[in-house]
């Protein structure tokens, strides 16, 4: 397995020199400064690649080549957006980047309600609190019909939180929910988010699946021609958010996604944390079922609460059996080697580490501290070595 590390380029407070000290060999990055829908030019991609290579790393996976919201909505004439996307694919391929991680989550990316939840060690972690999410949705965004998406227990806990909240705590919650949007992309306050949700009103899971299928039909044939592979990232969290449907949340969803366009280029990012937050998911079993379509892996762990809340656990301490999951990925690499495939080694990266020791002073992207992720990488490295 190839040790990767997420790096946000010019937006990142962690330098390539510091990453080199972790022992990781492959940078996972994107052109976060380019607005959605615009072409990633070959020159800009090559400049970023050369910067990474001069620092001693490879760049094999882009995370992410984002999909414009109009494509997710199926909104109007999408000819230019699809053409731009395919041109970006061609430019990435020309520069030797052959794996595209992406997601099809409407409007929001990964969503948390707490960026600095305390853990027993004195470190902090990312957390998703269902009562806080209900409070935000029902009482702050005031989305019509939001109450129907929560249980009476959720709503009661949300009312307690909102009654005890202050303007400052409500602002902290809003900022946490917006934190999953990488790079220089638009954030919303609660009223702004209510307006941003309006174009999605009435969208069903079937509607989103139809738009997703159209996207795949527009790009996968080109990916085959270019020697690229796509790796869809599961929904995070694996549940509908703010009335927005999510369609990559469980094994059944993945079966549909991969069958929508049956191609070796249509594959999966195995995100242990996103899938692990769904109590119905057996993550090692999912890895074994879809092993031949796994083009990239995020290895992290979560600890779930009975009410649907969850938090990021240490990499070997959460609800997912990480040793068994790594065993499944190593078995797939061995199978590919036996078959003589070129893509034998799977790039993985530690994900969403705890903020610990001197991490807080660094003020990195939420969930992406230096020391916390280094701890995770070292633990995963040990498990992989122990399977040899």
CSV table of C-alpha atoms in Angstrom, one decimal:
chain,number,residue,atom,x,y,z
A,1,UNK,CA,0.0,0.0,0.0
A,2,UNK,CA,1.2,3.5,-0.8
A,3,UNK,CA,1.2,6.0,2.0
A,4,UNK,CA,-0.5,9.2,1.0
A,5,UNK,CA,-1.1,12.6,2.7
A,6,UNK,CA,-3.8,15.1,2.0
A,7,UNK,CA,-2.3,18.6,1.2
A,8,UNK,CA,-4.3,21.7,0.4
A,9,UNK,CA,-1.5,23.5,-1.5
A,10,UNK,CA,-1.3,27.2,-1.0
A,11,UNK,CA,-4.2,27.0,1.5
A,12,UNK,CA,-2.3,24.5,3.8
A,13,UNK,CA,-0.5,25.6,6.9
A,14,UNK,CA,1.5,22.3,6.8
A,15,UNK,CA,4.5,22.4,4.4
A,16,UNK,CA,5.7,19.7,2.1
A,17,UNK,CA,8.9,19.7,4.1
A,18,UNK,CA,7.0,18.8,7.2
A,19,UNK,CA,5.0,16.2,5.4
A,20,UNK,CA,8.3,14.6,4.3
A,21,UNK,CA,9.1,13.9,7.9
A,22,UNK,CA,6.0,11.8,8.3
A,23,UNK,CA,7.4,9.2,5.9
A,24,UNK,CA,4.4,9.5,3.5
A,25,UNK,CA,5.5,9.2,-0.2
A,26,UNK,CA,2.4,10.4,-2.2
A,27,UNK,CA,0.7,13.7,-2.0
A,28,UNK,CA,-3.1,13.7,-2.4
A,29,UNK,CA,-4.2,17.2,-3.5
A,30,UNK,CA,-6.3,19.3,-5.8
A,31,UNK,CA,-6.4,22.8,-7.4
A,32,UNK,CA,-8.6,24.2,-4.6
A,33,UNK,CA,-8.2,27.7,-5.9
A,34,UNK,CA,-10.0,27.0,-9.2
A,35,UNK,CA,-13.7,27.7,-9.0
A,36,UNK,CA,-16.1,24.8,-9.7
A,37,UNK,CA,-16.8,24.3,-13.3
A,38,UNK,CA,-13.7,26.0,-14.7
A,39,UNK,CA,-11.0,24.0,-16.5
A,40,UNK,CA,-7.9,22.9,-14.7
A,41,UNK,CA,-5.3,24.0,-17.2
A,42,UNK,CA,-2.4,21.7,-18.0
A,43,UNK,CA,0.2,24.4,-17.1
A,44,UNK,CA,-1.3,24.9,-13.6
A,45,UNK,CA,-1.5,21.2,-13.0
A,46,UNK,CA,2.1,20.7,-14.2
A,47,UNK,CA,3.3,23.5,-11.9
A,48,UNK,CA,1.7,21.8,-8.9
A,49,UNK,CA,3.0,18.4,-9.9
A,50,UNK,CA,6.5,19.7,-10.3
A,51,UNK,CA,6.3,21.4,-6.9
A,52,UNK,CA,5.3,18.1,-5.4
A,53,UNK,CA,7.9,16.1,-7.2
A,54,UNK,CA,10.7,18.5,-6.3
A,55,UNK,CA,9.8,17.9,-2.6
A,56,UNK,CA,10.3,14.2,-3.1
A,57,UNK,CA,6.7,13.0,-3.5
A,58,UNK,CA,4.5,11.5,-6.2
A,59,UNK,CA,1.1,12.9,-7.1
A,60,UNK,CA,-1.1,10.0,-8.1
A,61,UNK,CA,-4.6,10.9,-6.7
A,62,UNK,CA,-6.4,14.2,-7.1
A,63,UNK,CA,-8.9,14.9,-4.3
A,64,UNK,CA,-11.1,16.3,-5.6
A,65,UNK,CA,-12.0,17.3,-9.2
A,66,UNK,CA,-15.2,18.9,-8.0
A,67,UNK,CA,-18.5,18.6,-9.8
A,68,UNK,CA,-20.5,21.8,-10.3
A,69,UNK,CA,-23.8,22.1,-8.4
A,70,UNK,CA,-25.7,22.5,-11.6
A,71,UNK,CA,-24.6,19.0,-12.7
A,72,UNK,CA,-25.9,17.6,-9.4
A,73,UNK,CA,-29.2,19.4,-9.9
A,74,UNK,CA,-29.4,18.6,-13.6
A,75,UNK,CA,-30.0,22.3,-14.1
A,76,UNK,CA,-30.2,23.7,-17.7
A,77,UNK,CA,-27.7,23.2,-20.5
A,78,UNK,CA,-24.7,21.4,-19.1
A,79,UNK,CA,-22.8,21.1,-22.3
A,80,UNK,CA,-20.0,23.5,-21.3
A,81,UNK,CA,-19.7,22.2,-17.8
A,82,UNK,CA,-19.2,18.6,-19.0
A,83,UNK,CA,-16.8,19.7,-21.7
A,84,UNK,CA,-14.7,21.6,-19.1
A,85,UNK,CA,-14.7,18.6,-16.8
A,86,UNK,CA,-13.5,16.3,-19.6
A,87,UNK,CA,-10.8,18.8,-20.5
A,88,UNK,CA,-9.6,18.9,-16.9
A,89,UNK,CA,-9.5,15.1,-17.0
A,90,UNK,CA,-7.4,15.2,-20.1
A,91,UNK,CA,-5.0,17.7,-18.6
A,92,UNK,CA,-4.6,15.6,-15.4
A,93,UNK,CA,-3.9,12.5,-17.5
A,94,UNK,CA,-1.3,14.4,-19.5
A,95,UNK,CA,0.4,15.2,-16.3
A,96,UNK,CA,0.4,11.6,-15.1
A,97,UNK,CA,-2.4,11.9,-12.4
A,98,UNK,CA,-4.6,8.9,-13.1
A,99,UNK,CA,-7.0,8.6,-10.0
A,100,UNK,CA,-9.8,11.1,-9.5
A,101,UNK,CA,-11.5,11.1,-6.1
A,102,UNK,CA,-14.8,13.0,-6.1
A,103,UNK,CA,-18.2,13.0,-4.4
A,104,UNK,CA,-21.8,13.6,-5.4
A,105,UNK,CA,-23.1,15.2,-2.2
A,106,UNK,CA,-25.3,18.2,-3.0
A,107,UNK,CA,-24.3,21.6,-1.8
A,108,UNK,CA,-22.3,20.5,1.3
A,109,UNK,CA,-19.2,18.3,1.6
A,110,UNK,CA,-18.4,16.5,4.8
A,111,UNK,CA,-20.5,17.9,7.7
A,112,UNK,CA,-19.7,18.1,11.4
A,113,UNK,CA,-21.2,20.1,14.2
A,114,UNK,CA,-18.1,20.3,16.4
A,115,UNK,CA,-14.6,20.9,15.3
A,116,UNK,CA,-12.9,20.6,18.7
A,117,UNK,CA,-14.9,18.0,20.7
A,118,UNK,CA,-12.8,16.9,23.7
A,119,UNK,CA,-11.6,13.2,24.0
A,120,UNK,CA,-10.4,11.4,27.1
A,121,UNK,CA,-6.7,11.9,26.2
A,122,UNK,CA,-7.0,15.7,26.3
A,123,UNK,CA,-6.9,15.9,22.5
A,124,UNK,CA,-9.9,17.1,20.4
A,125,UNK,CA,-11.8,15.6,17.5
A,126,UNK,CA,-14.4,16.2,14.9
A,127,UNK,CA,-17.9,15.3,16.0
A,128,UNK,CA,-21.4,15.1,14.4
A,129,UNK,CA,-24.1,15.7,17.0
A,130,UNK,CA,-27.6,14.8,15.7
A,131,UNK,CA,-29.3,17.1,18.3
A,132,UNK,CA,-27.2,20.0,17.2
A,133,UNK,CA,-27.8,19.3,13.6
A,134,UNK,CA,-31.6,19.2,14.3
A,135,UNK,CA,-31.3,22.5,16.2
A,136,UNK,CA,-29.4,24.1,13.3
A,137,UNK,CA,-31.9,22.8,10.7
A,138,UNK,CA,-35.1,23.5,12.6
A,139,UNK,CA,-34.4,26.6,14.6
A,140,UNK,CA,-31.6,28.4,12.8
A,141,UNK,CA,-32.0,27.6,9.1
A,142,UNK,CA,-35.8,27.2,9.7
A,143,UNK,CA,-36.1,24.9,6.7
A,144,UNK,CA,-39.7,24.2,5.9
A,145,UNK,CA,-40.7,20.7,7.0
A,146,UNK,CA,-37.4,20.0,8.8
A,147,UNK,CA,-39.2,18.6,11.8
A,148,UNK,CA,-40.3,15.6,9.8
A,149,UNK,CA,-36.7,14.5,9.4
A,150,UNK,CA,-36.0,14.0,13.1
A,151,UNK,CA,-37.5,11.9,15.8
A,152,UNK,CA,-39.3,13.4,18.8
A,153,UNK,CA,-36.2,12.6,20.9
A,154,UNK,CA,-34.0,14.5,18.4
A,155,UNK,CA,-36.3,17.5,18.5
A,156,UNK,CA,-36.5,17.6,22.2
A,157,UNK,CA,-32.7,17.5,22.5
A,158,UNK,CA,-32.5,20.2,19.8
A,159,UNK,CA,-34.9,22.4,21.7
A,160,UNK,CA,-32.8,22.1,24.9
A,161,UNK,CA,-29.7,23.0,23.0
A,162,UNK,CA,-31.2,26.0,21.2
A,163,UNK,CA,-32.7,27.3,24.4
A,164,UNK,CA,-29.3,27.2,26.1
A,165,UNK,CA,-27.4,28.6,23.1
A,166,UNK,CA,-25.9,32.0,22.8
A,167,UNK,CA,-25.2,34.1,19.6
A,168,UNK,CA,-21.6,33.0,19.9
A,169,UNK,CA,-22.4,29.2,20.2
A,170,UNK,CA,-24.7,29.4,17.3
A,171,UNK,CA,-22.0,31.1,15.2
A,172,UNK,CA,-19.6,28.4,16.2
A,173,UNK,CA,-22.1,25.7,15.1
A,174,UNK,CA,-22.6,27.4,11.8
A,175,UNK,CA,-18.9,27.7,11.1
A,176,UNK,CA,-18.4,24.0,12.0
A,177,UNK,CA,-21.1,22.9,9.5
A,178,UNK,CA,-19.5,25.1,6.8
A,179,UNK,CA,-15.9,23.8,7.5
A,180,UNK,CA,-16.2,20.8,5.2
A,181,UNK,CA,-16.0,23.0,2.2
A,182,UNK,CA,-12.3,23.1,1.1
A,183,UNK,CA,-10.4,25.9,-0.5
A,184,UNK,CA,-11.8,29.3,-1.5
A,185,UNK,CA,-15.4,28.3,-1.8
A,186,UNK,CA,-18.5,30.1,-0.6
A,187,UNK,CA,-19.6,29.7,3.0
A,188,UNK,CA,-23.1,30.5,4.3
A,189,UNK,CA,-24.7,31.9,7.4
A,190,UNK,CA,-28.0,30.3,8.4
A,191,UNK,CA,-30.2,32.6,6.3
A,192,UNK,CA,-27.8,32.3,3.3
A,193,UNK,CA,-27.9,28.6,3.5
A,194,UNK,CA,-31.7,28.6,3.6
A,195,UNK,CA,-31.6,30.5,0.3
A,196,UNK,CA,-28.9,28.2,-1.1
A,197,UNK,CA,-31.2,25.2,-0.4
A,198,UNK,CA,-34.1,26.5,-2.4
A,199,UNK,CA,-32.9,25.3,-5.9
A,200,UNK,CA,-32.9,21.7,-4.4
A,201,UNK,CA,-36.4,21.8,-3.0
A,202,UNK,CA,-38.3,18.7,-4.0
A,203,UNK,CA,-35.2,16.8,-5.2
A,204,UNK,CA,-35.6,13.1,-4.4
A,205,UNK,CA,-33.0,10.3,-4.2
A,206,UNK,CA,-34.2,9.1,-7.6
A,207,UNK,CA,-33.7,12.6,-9.1
A,208,UNK,CA,-30.1,12.7,-7.7
A,209,UNK,CA,-29.4,9.2,-9.0
A,210,UNK,CA,-30.6,10.2,-12.4
A,211,UNK,CA,-28.3,13.2,-12.4
A,212,UNK,CA,-25.4,11.1,-11.1
A,213,UNK,CA,-26.0,8.5,-13.8
A,214,UNK,CA,-25.9,11.2,-16.4
A,215,UNK,CA,-22.6,12.5,-15.0
A,216,UNK,CA,-21.1,9.0,-15.2
A,217,UNK,CA,-22.3,8.6,-18.8
A,218,UNK,CA,-20.6,11.9,-19.7
A,219,UNK,CA,-17.2,11.1,-18.2
A,220,UNK,CA,-16.4,7.4,-17.8
A,221,UNK,CA,-15.9,6.6,-21.5
A,222,UNK,CA,-13.4,9.5,-21.6
A,223,UNK,CA,-11.7,8.2,-18.5
A,224,UNK,CA,-11.3,4.8,-20.2
A,225,UNK,CA,-9.7,6.5,-23.2
A,226,UNK,CA,-7.4,8.5,-21.0
A,227,UNK,CA,-6.4,5.7,-18.7
A,228,UNK,CA,-8.0,7.4,-15.7
A,229,UNK,CA,-10.1,5.8,-13.0
A,230,UNK,CA,-12.8,7.5,-10.9
A,231,UNK,CA,-13.3,6.8,-7.2
A,232,UNK,CA,-16.5,8.0,-5.7
A,233,UNK,CA,-16.3,9.1,-2.0
A,234,UNK,CA,-19.1,7.9,0.2
A,235,UNK,CA,-21.5,10.5,1.8
A,236,UNK,CA,-20.3,12.0,5.1
A,237,UNK,CA,-22.3,11.6,7.2
A,238,UNK,CA,-24.1,8.7,5.4
A,239,UNK,CA,-27.5,10.3,5.8
A,240,UNK,CA,-29.7,13.0,4.3
A,241,UNK,CA,-28.7,16.5,5.5
A,242,UNK,CA,-30.8,19.6,5.5
A,243,UNK,CA,-33.4,17.8,3.3
A,244,UNK,CA,-30.7,17.1,0.7
A,245,UNK,CA,-30.7,13.5,-0.5
A,246,UNK,CA,-27.5,11.3,-0.2
A,247,UNK,CA,-27.0,8.4,-2.5
A,248,UNK,CA,-23.6,6.9,-1.6
A,249,UNK,CA,-24.2,5.8,2.0
A,250,UNK,CA,-24.4,2.0,2.1
A,251,UNK,CA,-23.5,-1.2,0.3
A,252,UNK,CA,-26.7,-1.1,-1.7
A,253,UNK,CA,-26.0,2.4,-2.9
A,254,UNK,CA,-22.5,1.4,-3.9
A,255,UNK,CA,-23.8,-1.5,-5.9
A,256,UNK,CA,-26.1,0.8,-7.8
A,257,UNK,CA,-23.4,3.4,-8.3
A,258,UNK,CA,-20.9,1.0,-9.8
A,259,UNK,CA,-23.6,-0.7,-11.9
A,260,UNK,CA,-24.9,2.6,-13.3
A,261,UNK,CA,-22.0,2.6,-15.8
A,262,UNK,CA,-20.3,-0.8,-15.6
A,263,UNK,CA,-16.6,0.0,-16.3
A,264,UNK,CA,-13.2,-0.6,-14.6
A,265,UNK,CA,-12.9,3.2,-14.6
A,266,UNK,CA,-16.0,3.6,-12.4
A,267,UNK,CA,-14.8,2.8,-8.9
A,268,UNK,CA,-14.8,3.6,-5.2
A,269,UNK,CA,-12.9,5.6,-2.6
A,270,UNK,CA,-13.1,3.2,0.4
A,271,UNK,CA,-13.6,5.8,3.2
A,272,UNK,CA,-13.7,3.7,6.4
A,273,UNK,CA,-15.0,6.7,8.5
A,274,UNK,CA,-17.8,7.8,6.2
A,275,UNK,CA,-19.1,4.2,5.7
A,276,UNK,CA,-18.4,3.4,9.4
A,277,UNK,CA,-20.8,6.1,10.6
A,278,UNK,CA,-23.7,4.1,9.2
A,279,UNK,CA,-24.6,1.4,11.8
A,280,UNK,CA,-25.8,-0.8,8.9
A,281,UNK,CA,-22.4,-0.9,7.3
A,282,UNK,CA,-19.8,-3.7,7.8
A,283,UNK,CA,-16.8,-1.8,6.4
A,284,UNK,CA,-14.4,-4.8,6.0
A,285,UNK,CA,-17.2,-6.7,4.3
A,286,UNK,CA,-17.8,-3.8,1.9
A,287,UNK,CA,-14.1,-3.7,1.1
A,288,UNK,CA,-14.1,-7.3,0.2
A,289,UNK,CA,-17.3,-7.1,-1.9
A,290,UNK,CA,-16.0,-4.1,-4.0
A,291,UNK,CA,-12.3,-4.8,-3.7
A,292,UNK,CA,-11.6,-4.8,-7.4
A,293,UNK,CA,-13.2,-1.3,-7.7
A,294,UNK,CA,-11.3,0.3,-4.9
A,295,UNK,CA,-8.9,2.8,-6.4
A,296,UNK,CA,-8.1,4.9,-3.2
A,297,UNK,CA,-8.7,4.5,0.5
A,298,UNK,CA,-9.3,6.9,3.5
A,299,UNK,CA,-8.4,5.0,6.6
A,300,UNK,CA,-10.0,6.5,9.7
A,301,UNK,CA,-12.3,5.4,12.5
A,302,UNK,CA,-15.5,6.6,14.2
A,303,UNK,CA,-17.3,5.9,17.4
A,304,UNK,CA,-21.1,5.9,17.1
A,305,UNK,CA,-23.7,6.9,19.6
A,306,UNK,CA,-27.2,5.3,19.8
A,307,UNK,CA,-28.9,8.5,18.7
A,308,UNK,CA,-27.1,8.7,15.4
A,309,UNK,CA,-24.3,11.0,16.5
A,310,UNK,CA,-20.7,10.0,16.1
A,311,UNK,CA,-17.2,11.3,16.6
A,312,UNK,CA,-13.8,10.6,15.1
A,313,UNK,CA,-11.9,8.0,17.1
A,314,UNK,CA,-8.2,7.2,17.0
A,315,UNK,CA,-7.5,5.1,14.0
A,316,UNK,CA,-7.3,1.8,15.7
A,317,UNK,CA,-9.9,2.5,18.5
A,318,UNK,CA,-13.3,3.0,16.8
A,319,UNK,CA,-16.1,0.8,15.8
A,320,UNK,CA,-14.5,-0.5,12.6
A,321,UNK,CA,-12.1,-3.4,12.8
A,322,UNK,CA,-9.2,-1.6,11.1
A,323,UNK,CA,-6.9,-4.6,11.1
A,324,UNK,CA,-9.5,-6.7,9.3
A,325,UNK,CA,-10.1,-3.8,6.8
A,326,UNK,CA,-6.4,-3.5,6.0
A,327,UNK,CA,-6.2,-7.3,5.7
A,328,UNK,CA,-8.9,-7.1,3.0
A,329,UNK,CA,-7.1,-4.3,1.1
A,330,UNK,CA,-3.8,-6.2,1.2
A,331,UNK,CA,-5.5,-9.3,-0.1
A,332,UNK,CA,-6.8,-7.3,-3.0
A,333,UNK,CA,-3.4,-6.0,-3.8
A,334,UNK,CA,-2.0,-9.5,-3.8
A,335,UNK,CA,-4.8,-10.6,-6.1
A,336,UNK,CA,-4.0,-7.8,-8.5
A,337,UNK,CA,-0.3,-8.7,-8.4
A,338,UNK,CA,-1.1,-12.3,-9.3
A,339,UNK,CA,-3.2,-11.1,-12.2
A,340,UNK,CA,-0.4,-8.9,-13.4
A,341,UNK,CA,-2.4,-5.7,-13.1
A,342,UNK,CA,-0.6,-2.3,-13.2
A,343,UNK,CA,-2.7,-0.8,-10.4
A,344,UNK,CA,-1.6,-3.3,-7.8
A,345,UNK,CA,-0.9,-0.8,-5.0
A,346,UNK,CA,-3.7,1.2,-3.4
A,347,UNK,CA,-2.9,4.7,-2.3
A,348,UNK,CA,-4.3,5.3,1.2
A,349,UNK,CA,-4.1,8.2,3.6
A,350,UNK,CA,-4.7,8.7,7.3
A,351,UNK,CA,-7.8,10.9,7.7
A,352,UNK,CA,-9.3,13.3,10.2
A,353,UNK,CA,-6.8,12.8,13.0
A,354,UNK,CA,-7.2,14.1,16.5
A,355,UNK,CA,-5.8,17.5,17.2
A,356,UNK,CA,-3.1,16.9,19.8
A,357,UNK,CA,0.1,18.2,21.4
A,358,UNK,CA,1.1,21.3,19.3
A,359,UNK,CA,-1.5,20.9,16.6
A,360,UNK,CA,-3.9,23.6,17.9
A,361,UNK,CA,-1.3,26.3,17.4
A,362,UNK,CA,-0.9,25.3,13.8
A,363,UNK,CA,-4.6,26.2,12.9
A,364,UNK,CA,-4.7,23.7,10.1
A,365,UNK,CA,-7.8,22.7,8.1
A,366,UNK,CA,-10.3,21.1,10.6
A,367,UNK,CA,-9.6,17.4,10.8
A,368,UNK,CA,-6.2,17.7,9.2
A,369,UNK,CA,-3.7,18.3,11.9
A,370,UNK,CA,0.0,17.3,11.5
A,371,UNK,CA,0.7,15.4,14.7
A,372,UNK,CA,-2.8,13.7,14.9
A,373,UNK,CA,-2.6,12.4,11.4
A,374,UNK,CA,1.1,11.3,11.9
A,375,UNK,CA,-0.1,9.2,14.9
A,376,UNK,CA,-2.7,7.7,12.6
A,377,UNK,CA,-0.3,7.0,9.8
A,378,UNK,CA,2.2,5.3,12.2
A,379,UNK,CA,-0.6,3.1,13.6
A,380,UNK,CA,-1.7,2.1,10.1
A,381,UNK,CA,1.8,1.6,9.0
A,382,UNK,CA,2.3,-0.8,11.9
A,383,UNK,CA,-0.8,-2.8,11.1
A,384,UNK,CA,0.3,-3.1,7.4
A,385,UNK,CA,3.8,-4.2,8.5
A,386,UNK,CA,2.3,-6.8,10.8
A,387,UNK,CA,0.4,-8.4,7.9
A,388,UNK,CA,3.5,-8.9,5.9
